[in-house]
Amino acid sequence: MPDTIGAPNPNANSNPNKRERAPLLKKSKIISDKILFPAASHVSSTPLSSARFSSESHNTYSTSTSESSNDAKFGFGDRDYVYPSFLGPHTTRSRVNVKSTSKSQRNQLELRDSMPSAKVESKMKPKPKLKAEKDFNALSVQISNPASSALSGSTSANSSNARRASGHRYSWILYLLKFVCTLSVSHTVYLRNEVSKLQEENISLRRVCSHVDLASAGIKEFEEVNSLVYFSTAGSRTVALYMAVFILVIPFALYKYLDYLPRIIDLLKRKYTKKEEVPLKKRIAYVVDVCFSNYPYAKLLALLFSTLFLIGYGGLALYAVGDGSFTEAIWLSWSFVADSGNHAEMVGAGPRIVSVLISSGGMLIFAMMLGLVSDAISEKVDSLRKGKSEVIESNHILVLGWSDKLGSLLKQLAIANKSIGGGVVVVLAERDKEEMEMDIAKLEFDFMGTSVICRSGSPLILADLKKVSVSKARAIIVLASDENADQSDARALRVVLSLTGVREGLRGHVVVEMSDLDNEPLVKLVGGELIETVVAHDVIGRLMIQCALQPGLAQIWEDILGFENAEFYIKRWPQLDGAPFKDVLVLFPEAIPCGVKVAADGGKIIINPDDRYVLKEGDEVLVIAEDDDTYAPGLLPEVNKGLFPRITDPPKYPERILFCGWRRDIDDMIMVLEALLAPGSELWMFNEVPEKDREKKLTDGGLDISGLENIKLVHHVGNAVIRRHLEGLPLETFDSILILADESVEDSIVHSDSRSLATLLLIRDIQSKRLPNKDSRPIPLRHSVFSQSSWIREMQQASDRSIIISEILDSRTRNLVSVSRISDYVLSNELVSMALAMVAEDKQINRVLEELFAEEGNELCIKPAEFYLYEQEELCFYDIMRRGRQRREIVIGYRIAAAERAVINPAGKSKQRKWSLDDVFVVISSGD
């Protein structure tokens, strides 16, 4: 503020260097805060008018009236004003006692305050005031104004809140009163109409009674009856009209005031709840939504109810505005709903309006009915298209899951069912049905009468399993998923648990494709006797080792495992009971017996039994035949064993083998090599896994590295697709090279095959430049197409000196390798699919495959012709089979020196022919 209490006067002392004497203050009483600022306490106790009065007095403080009011208000008349002595002389005011104003005095003050200020100034004479007194008054006014404004603001806010609360509290009462008034007025109009009708009837009755004549009385009575009927009819139509209007208004009123219904109920029950509840309209909408979602026929019932309501309401309205009976009005309403063109013949404004409205409602209901029917048809078509319908089949094969092996698996199953005119294969996978059907159509394979049915669903859900008739299937195949080994086997375990939970039970057996041999016991423990497992990785690994040690064995395994040529079958022949196995061996012209299923030993299958074993009752014969209905025992042929060279198998020599890549089950492959190789052999391991990590992984897999006696592990770290890394290896010195599908890329078939093919081409190119070519054999005529390509010829010559086995997963990559003749290959997916299909057709074959793939026991071998005959000796195939029995072997086929493929289970076994020492024979050997 420019002027404050006790501020120095600039004119009092003009010399600034002269020391100023302290001011002498007049003695006064000690004033407390309550006495100095009484406005703070006075405002809180005075009414709103007093506060307003004080604020207005501040605006007119220049007049004497405002001054006196301010003095009375602040109560400064009780003491002398404290005035600084250095301000000069001052006059002392007389003491003024402030008394509380009465009500009449306050009214006078308010009236005086409301007068114009000009009039007040003209009547009142101004008095001189001191400057300090003016400053103090201004200070007091400034103190009082905030308090008065705060009081007025809080008071107005409280009053507005109170009004808002009262408005909310009584708004619903207003709506209720409106509704009651509307209903009362309608009822009053109705009663007024009834009174008028009764008055008219009374007048007519008086007229009837005034006539004495009987004839006229009869006529009047007849008229009276007609009038009564008329009035009663008119009354019913009026009631119908009011009912129609009431029914029409009720939905709108309910929609607008439905949320107030719980409040009315609480008011009637005198129960007041402060908690927030969901509005009634939202609750009703939620109930309707749940009803339509959970009950499929709720929409149809709602449509039926709407149709009946429209017919009834339309009939009531037509009866109210027309002159017909109520039944005729109902019939007209139905005709308008069913056919919207029937209302054209209506006469009169009222009937026409009502008929148009009914016809419009009928068209709306008809559109809703068409929408419901269209939605139902679309939903059914979508369910059929998406594969949600149930499969009504029995004695079918069920495939659970989807993988890259499915194409070759369906092909093998179709060939197996060819002899019976085709079968049914159902595929259940978590894919869209249309996508599965498109992928199957891309196979471009003739299924020969076999139907493939696809359904979309999860094998882990019992409802989806029941949808594909899992309990009626004769075989169930569980495919491994395209995940890593542990995840794939875990999923297979969950599928087996789902299958064991089928309440109806399973008719057929379950074939499960496993990825890791260590997880096989757990799945068998859960599934029991119904489960047959095929460990794909283990089978392929063992087969690769066999093919590496015996070139050409992959093609023979393809012929035996596939259904296109010869395969294993087990069947009982009662006429063979009591016959020794050496005679049974030559009793089948179209098959080759390989073993016996002994019934007395719990169905154990003995492969390559002793010649002296005699078949007993219940025994079955294991044979290799083209199909299960193409062979039967015949007459015993005349067989001339003759003299043959008794050459023993040559001793095993140490070998050097190279593994390119790292497989998950490489420890199992090392154990198989330990059992098959001669002492002093070396196994070179070339991959990107560090040497310390290799030893840890092999040890974790159960391999005792220090316990290896026949082989020595040689570690090299490098990338198999980089040429300079491969050039550091002595590739020309290895007897066999196995290119494995690396663990890091095994989830991607294309990437894995590309890597294997690149490694194969690099190794062959390096070998062709290091190996001497002078001793290589000439290129066969069938490869003359590559005569212009020198690098192909060089790699073909290198392949004649070294054995390379490539793990190829895709059949398209296999064609590239097989056409160029640069590697003896193994097609993993094809062989696994063949094994799965064979075990699915007969689960007993799994025991045969397990023994043939094992490192001990009987095995499939390729033996030279010099073990059985002389050069250009003329013999029949039965003679060679007899000579093979002298070596504890079963000869099942042969390959001529100039032929491309071996012949398994040849036809015309009794036909004589000349043999060469360059020929080879395929045998099942005991391995002793």
Coordinates of N, CA and C in Angstrom, one line a residue, residues 388-394 396 424 426 453-455 466-470 472:
K388 N -16.6 -78.5 -39.3 CA -17.1 -78.6 -37.9 C -18.2 -79.7 -37.8
S389 N -18.6 -80.3 -38.9 CA -19.6 -81.3 -38.8 C -19.0 -82.7 -38.4
E390 N -19.9 -83.5 -38.0 CA -19.4 -84.8 -37.4 C -19.2 -85.8 -38.5
V391 N -18.2 -86.7 -38.3 CA -17.9 -87.7 -39.3 C -18.6 -89.0 -38.8
I392 N -19.4 -89.5 -39.7 CA -20.1 -90.8 -39.4 C -19.4 -91.9 -40.2
E393 N -18.3 -92.4 -39.7 CA -17.6 -93.5 -40.3 C -17.2 -94.5 -39.3
S394 N -16.8 -95.7 -39.8 CA -16.3 -96.7 -38.9 C -15.3 -97.5 -39.7
H396 N -12.2 -96.8 -40.1 CA -11.4 -95.9 -40.8 C -10.1 -95.6 -40.1
V424 N -11.2 -95.1 -46.1 CA -11.5 -93.7 -45.6 C -10.4 -93.4 -44.6
V426 N -9.4 -90.1 -42.2 CA -9.9 -88.8 -41.7 C -8.7 -88.1 -41.0
I453 N -11.0 -87.3 -45.7 CA -11.9 -86.3 -45.1 C -11.1 -85.5 -44.1
C454 N -11.2 -84.2 -44.2 CA -10.5 -83.2 -43.3 C -11.5 -82.6 -42.4
R455 N -11.0 -82.4 -41.1 CA -11.8 -81.8 -40.1 C -10.9 -80.8 -39.3
K466 N -14.4 -86.9 -30.6 CA -15.7 -87.6 -30.8 C -16.3 -87.2 -32.2
K467 N -16.0 -86.0 -32.6 CA -16.5 -85.5 -33.9 C -16.0 -86.3 -35.1
V468 N -14.8 -86.9 -34.9 CA -14.2 -87.7 -36.0 C -14.3 -89.2 -35.7
S469 N -15.2 -89.6 -34.8 CA -15.5 -91.0 -34.5 C -14.2 -91.7 -34.1
V470 N -13.5 -91.2 -33.1 CA -12.3 -91.8 -32.7 C -12.5 -93.2 -32.2
K472 N -14.4 -95.5 -33.2 CA -14.7 -96.5 -34.2 C -13.6 -96.6 -35.3

